GROMACS .gro file of C-alpha atoms in nm:
model
  367
    1MET     CA    1  -1.142  -0.950   2.513
    2GLY     CA    2  -1.371  -0.967   2.207
    3GLU     CA    3  -1.356  -0.756   1.893
    4MET     CA    4  -1.648  -0.534   1.988
    5GLU     CA    5  -1.500  -0.465   2.329
    6HIS     CA    6  -1.177  -0.351   2.171
    7PHE     CA    7  -1.351  -0.128   1.921
    8ALA     CA    8  -1.551   0.028   2.204
    9LYS     CA    9  -1.217   0.165   2.329
   10LEU     CA   10  -1.145   0.352   2.006
   11HIS     CA   11  -1.054   0.716   2.037
   12LYS     CA   12  -1.276   0.955   1.846
   13VAL     CA   13  -1.115   1.243   1.659
   14ILE     CA   14  -1.353   1.507   1.525
   15ARG     CA   15  -1.226   1.773   1.290
   16GLY     CA   16  -1.278   2.133   1.386
   17ASP     CA   17  -1.531   2.176   1.107
   18ASP     CA   18  -1.701   1.848   1.207
   19TYR     CA   19  -1.653   1.727   0.849
   20MET     CA   20  -1.574   1.364   0.925
   21LYS     CA   21  -1.570   1.161   1.245
   22VAL     CA   22  -1.273   0.927   1.251
   23LYS     CA   23  -1.210   0.674   1.526
   24ARG     CA   24  -0.846   0.582   1.572
   25ALA     CA   25  -0.759   0.282   1.786
   26ALA     CA   26  -0.645   0.368   2.137
   27GLU     CA   27  -0.378   0.098   2.090
   28ASN     CA   28  -0.224   0.270   1.785
   29PRO     CA   29   0.024   0.200   1.642
   30LEU     CA   30  -0.088  -0.164   1.632
   31ILE     CA   31   0.231  -0.302   1.477
   32MET     CA   32   0.576  -0.146   1.505
   33PRO     CA   33   0.907  -0.253   1.349
   34LYS     CA   34   1.018  -0.389   1.687
   35ASP     CA   35   0.726  -0.633   1.678
   36VAL     CA   36   0.854  -0.807   1.363
   37LYS     CA   37   1.137  -1.059   1.369
   38PRO     CA   38   1.404  -0.989   1.103
   39SER     CA   39   1.424  -1.239   0.819
   40ARG     CA   40   1.795  -1.296   0.890
   41GLU     CA   41   2.037  -1.223   1.173
   42ASP     CA   42   2.237  -0.956   0.991
   43PHE     CA   43   1.926  -0.753   0.904
   44GLU     CA   44   1.699  -0.528   1.107
   45VAL     CA   45   1.338  -0.428   1.047
   46VAL     CA   46   1.299  -0.053   1.001
   47CYS     CA   47   0.942  -0.025   0.873
   48VAL     CA   48   0.622  -0.230   0.869
   49PHE     CA   49   0.340  -0.069   0.675
   50ASN     CA   50   0.100  -0.065   0.375
   51ALA     CA   51  -0.059  -0.404   0.440
   52GLY     CA   52  -0.303  -0.597   0.227
   53VAL     CA   53  -0.620  -0.669   0.425
   54THR     CA   54  -0.876  -0.949   0.418
   55ARG     CA   55  -1.073  -1.191   0.631
   56PHE     CA   56  -0.929  -1.543   0.640
   57GLU     CA   57  -1.071  -1.830   0.845
   58GLY     CA   58  -1.264  -1.578   1.053
   59ASP     CA   59  -0.955  -1.372   1.141
   60VAL     CA   60  -0.843  -1.033   1.021
   61LEU     CA   61  -0.540  -1.112   0.807
   62LEU     CA   62  -0.282  -0.851   0.720
   63LEU     CA   63  -0.015  -0.914   0.459
   64LEU     CA   64   0.245  -0.674   0.592
   65ARG     CA   65   0.505  -0.497   0.388
   66VAL     CA   66   0.819  -0.542   0.598
   67ALA     CA   67   1.120  -0.325   0.507
   68GLU     CA   68   1.463  -0.433   0.626
   69VAL     CA   69   1.815  -0.294   0.608
   70PRO     CA   70   2.150  -0.464   0.669
   71LYS     CA   71   2.306  -0.395   1.007
   72ASN     CA   72   2.576  -0.134   0.964
   73SER     CA   73   2.870  -0.103   1.204
   74GLU     CA   74   2.989   0.223   1.042
   75PRO     CA   75   2.677   0.425   0.953
   76ASP     CA   76   2.868   0.755   0.948
   77LYS     CA   77   3.116   0.625   0.689
   78LYS     CA   78   2.916   0.401   0.461
   79TYR     CA   79   2.565   0.318   0.352
   80ILE     CA   80   2.460  -0.035   0.264
   81SER     CA   81   2.182  -0.093   0.011
   82PRO     CA   82   2.029  -0.444   0.000
   83ILE     CA   83   1.966  -0.594  -0.346
   84PHE     CA   84   1.829  -0.930  -0.458
   85ASP     CA   85   2.091  -1.088  -0.680
   86VAL     CA   86   1.922  -1.292  -0.955
   87ALA     CA   87   2.228  -1.506  -1.031
   88SER     CA   88   2.277  -1.631  -0.675
   89GLY     CA   89   1.917  -1.609  -0.560
   90GLU     CA   90   2.035  -1.423  -0.248
   91ILE     CA   91   2.012  -1.071  -0.112
   92ILE     CA   92   2.351  -0.903  -0.136
   93LYS     CA   93   2.482  -0.576   0.010
   94LYS     CA   94   2.598  -0.282  -0.203
   95GLU     CA   95   2.808  -0.027  -0.015
   96PHE     CA   96   2.826   0.349  -0.074
   97ASP     CA   97   3.085   0.587   0.073
   98ARG     CA   98   2.913   0.859   0.276
   99SER     CA   99   3.182   1.108   0.172
  100ASP     CA  100   3.126   1.052  -0.200
  101SER     CA  101   2.989   1.381  -0.333
  102LEU     CA  102   2.845   1.204  -0.636
  103VAL     CA  103   2.602   1.006  -0.420
  104ASP     CA  104   2.276   1.168  -0.308
  105PHE     CA  105   2.143   1.053   0.032
  106SER     CA  106   1.891   1.338   0.073
  107ASP     CA  107   1.576   1.123   0.045
  108SER     CA  108   1.540   0.862   0.320
  109ARG     CA  109   1.388   0.618   0.069
  110PHE     CA  110   1.655   0.627  -0.204
  111VAL     CA  111   2.027   0.634  -0.279
  112ARG     CA  112   2.107   0.807  -0.609
  113ARG     CA  113   2.437   0.802  -0.798
  114GLY     CA  114   2.404   0.973  -1.133
  115GLU     CA  115   2.128   0.796  -1.322
  116GLU     CA  116   2.146   0.494  -1.090
  117VAL     CA  117   1.878   0.472  -0.821
  118TYR     CA  118   1.879   0.221  -0.534
  119LEU     CA  119   1.640   0.175  -0.244
  120THR     CA  120   1.760   0.218   0.111
  121SER     CA  121   1.571  -0.094   0.224
  122ILE     CA  122   1.430  -0.413   0.077
  123SER     CA  123   1.075  -0.527   0.144
  124HIS     CA  124   0.906  -0.865   0.172
  125PHE     CA  125   0.558  -0.976   0.283
  126ARG     CA  126   0.472  -1.121   0.623
  127VAL     CA  127   0.139  -1.260   0.749
  128ALA     CA  128  -0.021  -1.124   1.066
  129ARG     CA  129  -0.353  -1.253   1.205
  130SER     CA  130  -0.595  -1.133   1.471
  131ASN     CA  131  -0.924  -1.264   1.607
  132ASP     CA  132  -1.016  -0.927   1.759
  133GLY     CA  133  -0.886  -0.693   1.490
  134ILE     CA  134  -0.644  -0.522   1.728
  135ASN     CA  135  -0.393  -0.772   1.868
  136PHE     CA  136  -0.198  -0.947   1.594
  137GLU     CA  137   0.019  -1.256   1.589
  138ILE     CA  138   0.295  -1.205   1.336
  139GLU     CA  139   0.460  -1.499   1.166
  140ASP     CA  140   0.836  -1.528   1.224
  141THR     CA  141   0.924  -1.594   0.861
  142PRO     CA  142   0.833  -1.415   0.534
  143ALA     CA  143   0.536  -1.528   0.329
  144MET     CA  144   0.681  -1.391   0.004
  145VAL     CA  145   1.030  -1.257  -0.073
  146PRO     CA  146   1.195  -1.106  -0.383
  147ALA     CA  147   1.252  -1.384  -0.634
  148ASN     CA  148   1.330  -1.253  -0.986
  149GLU     CA  149   1.470  -0.969  -1.197
  150TYR     CA  150   1.156  -0.760  -1.152
  151GLU     CA  151   1.185  -0.774  -0.772
  152MET     CA  152   1.555  -0.693  -0.719
  153PHE     CA  153   1.482  -0.394  -0.493
  154GLY     CA  154   1.189  -0.559  -0.317
  155ILE     CA  155   0.817  -0.630  -0.329
  156GLU     CA  156   0.579  -0.368  -0.193
  157ASP     CA  157   0.224  -0.261  -0.113
  158PRO     CA  158   0.018  -0.579  -0.159
  159ARG     CA  159  -0.354  -0.562  -0.227
  160ILE     CA  160  -0.574  -0.867  -0.179
  161THR     CA  161  -0.883  -0.946  -0.384
  162LEU     CA  162  -1.094  -1.251  -0.294
  163MET     CA  163  -1.280  -1.421  -0.578
  164GLY     CA  164  -1.435  -1.760  -0.508
  165ASP     CA  165  -1.195  -1.950  -0.285
  166THR     CA  166  -0.884  -1.783  -0.428
  167TYR     CA  167  -0.707  -1.476  -0.295
  168TYR     CA  168  -0.546  -1.275  -0.575
  169LEU     CA  169  -0.255  -1.065  -0.467
  170ASN     CA  170  -0.116  -0.782  -0.679
  171TYR     CA  171   0.192  -0.598  -0.564
  172SER     CA  172   0.452  -0.345  -0.675
  173CYS     CA  173   0.794  -0.474  -0.780
  174CYS     CA  174   1.101  -0.249  -0.776
  175ALA     CA  175   1.412  -0.312  -0.984
  176PRO     CA  176   1.655  -0.136  -1.220
  177LEU     CA  177   1.402  -0.228  -1.491
  178GLY     CA  178   1.152   0.008  -1.324
  179VAL     CA  179   0.843  -0.031  -1.111
  180THR     CA  180   0.610  -0.304  -1.235
  181THR     CA  181   0.300  -0.468  -1.093
  182CYS     CA  182   0.292  -0.845  -1.057
  183LEU     CA  183   0.012  -1.089  -0.974
  184ALA     CA  184   0.013  -1.390  -0.744
  185SER     CA  185  -0.257  -1.610  -0.596
  186THR     CA  186  -0.305  -1.824  -0.289
  187LYS     CA  187  -0.568  -2.023  -0.107
  188ASP     CA  188  -0.392  -2.055   0.229
  189PHE     CA  189  -0.139  -1.766   0.257
  190LYS     CA  190   0.137  -2.024   0.279
  191ASN     CA  191   0.173  -2.130  -0.084
  192PHE     CA  192   0.177  -1.859  -0.349
  193THR     CA  193   0.163  -1.897  -0.726
  194ARG     CA  194   0.323  -1.615  -0.925
  195HIS     CA  195   0.150  -1.515  -1.250
  196GLY     CA  196   0.406  -1.261  -1.369
  197VAL     CA  197   0.398  -0.894  -1.464
  198ILE     CA  198   0.052  -0.755  -1.537
  199PHE     CA  199   0.143  -0.384  -1.570
  200PRO     CA  200   0.485  -0.276  -1.709
  201PRO     CA  201   0.702   0.016  -1.591
  202ASP     CA  202   0.631   0.251  -1.442
  203ASN     CA  203   0.307   0.143  -1.288
  204LYS     CA  204   0.183   0.073  -0.937
  205ASP     CA  205  -0.116   0.129  -0.703
  206VAL     CA  206  -0.314  -0.150  -0.866
  207ALA     CA  207  -0.637  -0.286  -0.714
  208ILE     CA  208  -0.845  -0.557  -0.879
  209PHE     CA  209  -1.223  -0.540  -0.843
  210PRO     CA  210  -1.367  -0.831  -0.638
  211GLU     CA  211  -1.608  -0.941  -0.910
  212GLN     CA  212  -1.657  -0.911  -1.282
  213VAL     CA  213  -1.854  -0.622  -1.424
  214GLN     CA  214  -2.046  -0.694  -1.746
  215GLY     CA  215  -1.835  -1.009  -1.792
  216LYS     CA  216  -1.496  -0.836  -1.756
  217TYR     CA  217  -1.241  -0.799  -1.480
  218TYR     CA  218  -1.144  -0.443  -1.388
  219ALA     CA  219  -0.847  -0.295  -1.208
  220PHE     CA  220  -0.731   0.048  -1.104
  221HIS     CA  221  -0.371   0.137  -1.180
  222ARG     CA  222  -0.148   0.440  -1.174
  223ALA     CA  223   0.080   0.492  -1.472
  224ALA     CA  224   0.365   0.740  -1.434
  225SER     CA  225   0.466   0.973  -1.717
  226ALA     CA  226   0.834   1.061  -1.705
  227GLU     CA  227   0.797   1.338  -1.962
  228TYR     CA  228   0.499   1.516  -1.808
  229ASP     CA  229   0.526   1.397  -1.449
  230LYS     CA  230   0.164   1.278  -1.437
  231ARG     CA  231   0.055   1.031  -1.168
  232GLU     CA  232  -0.321   0.985  -1.173
  233LEU     CA  233  -0.585   0.714  -1.149
  234TRP     CA  234  -0.644   0.485  -1.448
  235LEU     CA  235  -0.877   0.192  -1.511
  236ALA     CA  236  -0.810  -0.120  -1.721
  237GLU     CA  237  -1.011  -0.427  -1.814
  238SER     CA  238  -0.918  -0.791  -1.866
  239PRO     CA  239  -1.071  -1.123  -1.975
  240ASP     CA  240  -0.843  -1.333  -1.753
  241LEU     CA  241  -0.672  -1.116  -1.484
  242VAL     CA  242  -0.340  -1.138  -1.674
  243CYS     CA  243  -0.389  -0.951  -2.002
  244TRP     CA  244  -0.504  -0.593  -1.943
  245GLY     CA  245  -0.618  -0.331  -2.192
  246ASN     CA  246  -0.866  -0.055  -2.281
  247HIS     CA  247  -0.684   0.175  -2.037
  248ARG     CA  248  -0.862   0.495  -1.938
  249ARG     CA  249  -0.765   0.781  -1.712
  250ILE     CA  250  -1.059   0.830  -1.481
  251MET     CA  251  -0.941   1.068  -1.205
  252ALA     CA  252  -0.703   1.362  -1.220
  253VAL     CA  253  -0.527   1.566  -0.956
  254ASN     CA  254  -0.680   1.890  -0.833
  255PRO     CA  255  -0.426   2.176  -0.842
  256GLY     CA  256  -0.371   2.372  -0.525
  257GLY     CA  257  -0.514   2.134  -0.265
  258TRP     CA  258  -0.453   1.812  -0.074
  259GLU     CA  259  -0.452   1.606  -0.398
  260SER     CA  260  -0.253   1.846  -0.613
  261ARG     CA  261   0.059   1.635  -0.680
  262ARG     CA  262  -0.043   1.272  -0.737
  263LEU     CA  263  -0.319   1.025  -0.667
  264GLY     CA  264  -0.382   0.653  -0.693
  265CYS     CA  265  -0.601   0.379  -0.557
  266SER     CA  266  -0.558   0.248  -0.206
  267ALA     CA  267  -0.823  -0.008  -0.108
  268VAL     CA  268  -0.978  -0.277  -0.323
  269PRO     CA  269  -1.310  -0.114  -0.430
  270PHE     CA  270  -1.633  -0.242  -0.279
  271ARG     CA  271  -1.999  -0.227  -0.374
  272VAL     CA  272  -2.237   0.020  -0.216
  273ALA     CA  273  -2.596   0.105  -0.306
  274GLY     CA  274  -2.487   0.372  -0.555
  275GLY     CA  275  -2.210   0.181  -0.731
  276TRP     CA  276  -1.846   0.112  -0.643
  277LEU     CA  277  -1.674   0.298  -0.361
  278GLU     CA  278  -1.299   0.345  -0.378
  279ILE     CA  279  -1.082   0.468  -0.092
  280TYR     CA  280  -0.789   0.635  -0.268
  281HIS     CA  281  -0.475   0.819  -0.164
  282ALA     CA  282  -0.343   1.152  -0.283
  283ALA     CA  283  -0.048   1.376  -0.205
  284ASP     CA  284   0.020   1.746  -0.234
  285HIS     CA  285   0.343   1.918  -0.337
  286ASP     CA  286   0.482   1.874   0.015
  287ASN     CA  287   0.436   1.495  -0.015
  288ARG     CA  288   0.166   1.496   0.251
  289TYR     CA  289  -0.043   1.185   0.187
  290CYS     CA  290  -0.414   1.171   0.273
  291LEU     CA  291  -0.706   0.941   0.193
  292GLY     CA  292  -1.018   1.034  -0.001
  293ALA     CA  293  -1.317   0.848  -0.146
  294ALA     CA  294  -1.476   0.827  -0.489
  295LEU     CA  295  -1.800   0.671  -0.615
  296LEU     CA  296  -1.799   0.496  -0.953
  297ASP     CA  297  -2.086   0.374  -1.166
  298ALA     CA  298  -2.189   0.015  -1.089
  299ASP     CA  299  -2.196  -0.100  -1.452
  300GLU     CA  300  -1.954   0.148  -1.611
  301PRO     CA  301  -1.681   0.188  -1.347
  302TRP     CA  302  -1.483   0.429  -1.565
  303LYS     CA  303  -1.750   0.687  -1.483
  304VAL     CA  304  -1.673   0.876  -1.160
  305LEU     CA  305  -2.003   0.990  -1.011
  306ALA     CA  306  -1.870   1.177  -0.709
  307ARG     CA  307  -1.566   1.220  -0.487
  308THR     CA  308  -1.484   1.379  -0.156
  309THR     CA  309  -1.359   1.736  -0.165
  310LYS     CA  310  -1.166   1.695   0.161
  311PRO     CA  311  -0.967   1.402   0.299
  312ILE     CA  312  -1.151   1.135   0.495
  313LEU     CA  313  -0.827   1.058   0.681
  314GLU     CA  314  -0.519   1.277   0.701
  315PRO     CA  315  -0.195   1.264   0.903
  316GLU     CA  316  -0.270   1.423   1.240
  317ALA     CA  317  -0.153   1.185   1.514
  318ASP     CA  318   0.214   1.191   1.611
  319TYR     CA  319   0.278   0.843   1.464
  320GLU     CA  320   0.134   0.964   1.131
  321VAL     CA  321   0.328   1.290   1.125
  322HIS     CA  322   0.669   1.163   1.239
  323GLY     CA  323   0.853   0.857   1.112
  324PHE     CA  324   1.066   0.721   0.829
  325PHE     CA  325   0.871   0.937   0.580
  326GLY     CA  326   0.640   1.162   0.778
  327ASN     CA  327   0.299   1.314   0.711
  328VAL     CA  328   0.170   0.999   0.547
  329VAL     CA  329  -0.140   0.784   0.584
  330PHE     CA  330  -0.160   0.513   0.319
  331ASN     CA  331  -0.373   0.201   0.305
  332CYS     CA  332  -0.383  -0.098   0.071
  333GLY     CA  333  -0.714  -0.244   0.183
  334ALA     CA  334  -1.028  -0.201   0.389
  335LEU     CA  335  -1.284  -0.417   0.562
  336VAL     CA  336  -1.644  -0.303   0.533
  337GLU     CA  337  -1.846  -0.456   0.815
  338ASN     CA  338  -2.156  -0.355   1.011
  339GLY     CA  339  -2.174  -0.019   0.840
  340MET     CA  340  -1.812   0.067   0.922
  341VAL     CA  341  -1.516   0.113   0.689
  342LYS     CA  342  -1.220  -0.035   0.878
  343LEU     CA  343  -0.881   0.092   0.768
  344TYR     CA  344  -0.551  -0.075   0.851
  345TYR     CA  345  -0.304   0.176   0.718
  346GLY     CA  346   0.063   0.262   0.702
  347ALA     CA  347   0.153   0.564   0.916
  348ALA     CA  348   0.458   0.774   0.827
  349ASP     CA  349   0.591   0.477   0.625
  350THR     CA  350   0.687   0.326   0.961
  351CYS     CA  351   0.408   0.135   1.135
  352ILE     CA  352   0.057  -0.006   1.106
  353ALA     CA  353  -0.236   0.182   1.259
  354TYR     CA  354  -0.612   0.134   1.263
  355ALA     CA  355  -0.904   0.371   1.215
  356GLU     CA  356  -1.268   0.332   1.127
  357ILE     CA  357  -1.525   0.562   0.971
  358GLU     CA  358  -1.898   0.512   0.930
  359LEU     CA  359  -1.978   0.426   0.570
  360ALA     CA  360  -2.277   0.659   0.583
  361GLU     CA  361  -2.048   0.951   0.666
  362ILE     CA  362  -1.824   0.883   0.369
  363LEU     CA  363  -2.122   0.856   0.135
  364ALA     CA  364  -2.264   1.181   0.271
  365ALA     CA  365  -1.935   1.362   0.200
  366LEU     CA  366  -1.934   1.272  -0.169
  367LYS     CA  367  -1.995   1.565  -0.402
   0.00000   0.00000   0.00000
């Protein structure tokens, strides 16, 4: 069955106020943890989500974030946190006693003991390809795995920017040093060259623009302020994709609504008639994650011309509401083809789903 035939089967969901027409794939979720082979026999895949998205050799290519945990024969007595050990170059297992009152297991994503924070899983990247945009073949082995002191707790949330014949991949790295953003590049999604840390702790949600603007590279990022608990959208510029400066905060949270707690970029921005369109994510104080859109000036991308007042996609389907971390829709890329914005997104931090929205509808919703 061809791509258009599959998309003809998409389910249409129309909000009660008819604000935005969203078509979710009838086949959703497209990729579940059970569809991904573990990287080793003593591990199991618990989540597959937040994929980088691009076209490669005519196919839709997803660079999946695959989260794994060690198999545990005594889950009621102990918890095992996986950690990349720099000295050995292997992933080791750190055990915690479930009865230890000094250890906090309340958040499904973290284990906390005093000032020490560990992740409950470790993530790597896996390639999945599809010629129809719906049915994906997933490679059996990882494309990229944790490999240094910045990646001890895993590599997460890749975003792919194509420039020339090179795919630039920026991703979040988690470690006791903090959350950094690193850069890698590839031409074939088999061999990756690491270019090191491009944004220091604590910084994530980076997306590099697909072309230079006025002779400079630009990237969104989201710095985190420990003192004031600010997590908002920033813009930086660079002469070479490695050294970044002239940082500016360009979008702030809106108190009291769907983007009241934090916001950051999601997709790599793309050109439209009025400038640059960015699909971004935001969360409220209940950690409910939705997607919105913002329009930036074509030549001065630090100028936000308009943004949506309501989400363009919010967690409504069961697989978006319930999961490892529920009430979450979160994407790291988008394809813009034939007037449609095609979103491959993480749902409830558990699986990959697909939805599409007419570009004209998003542009009409900008205020």
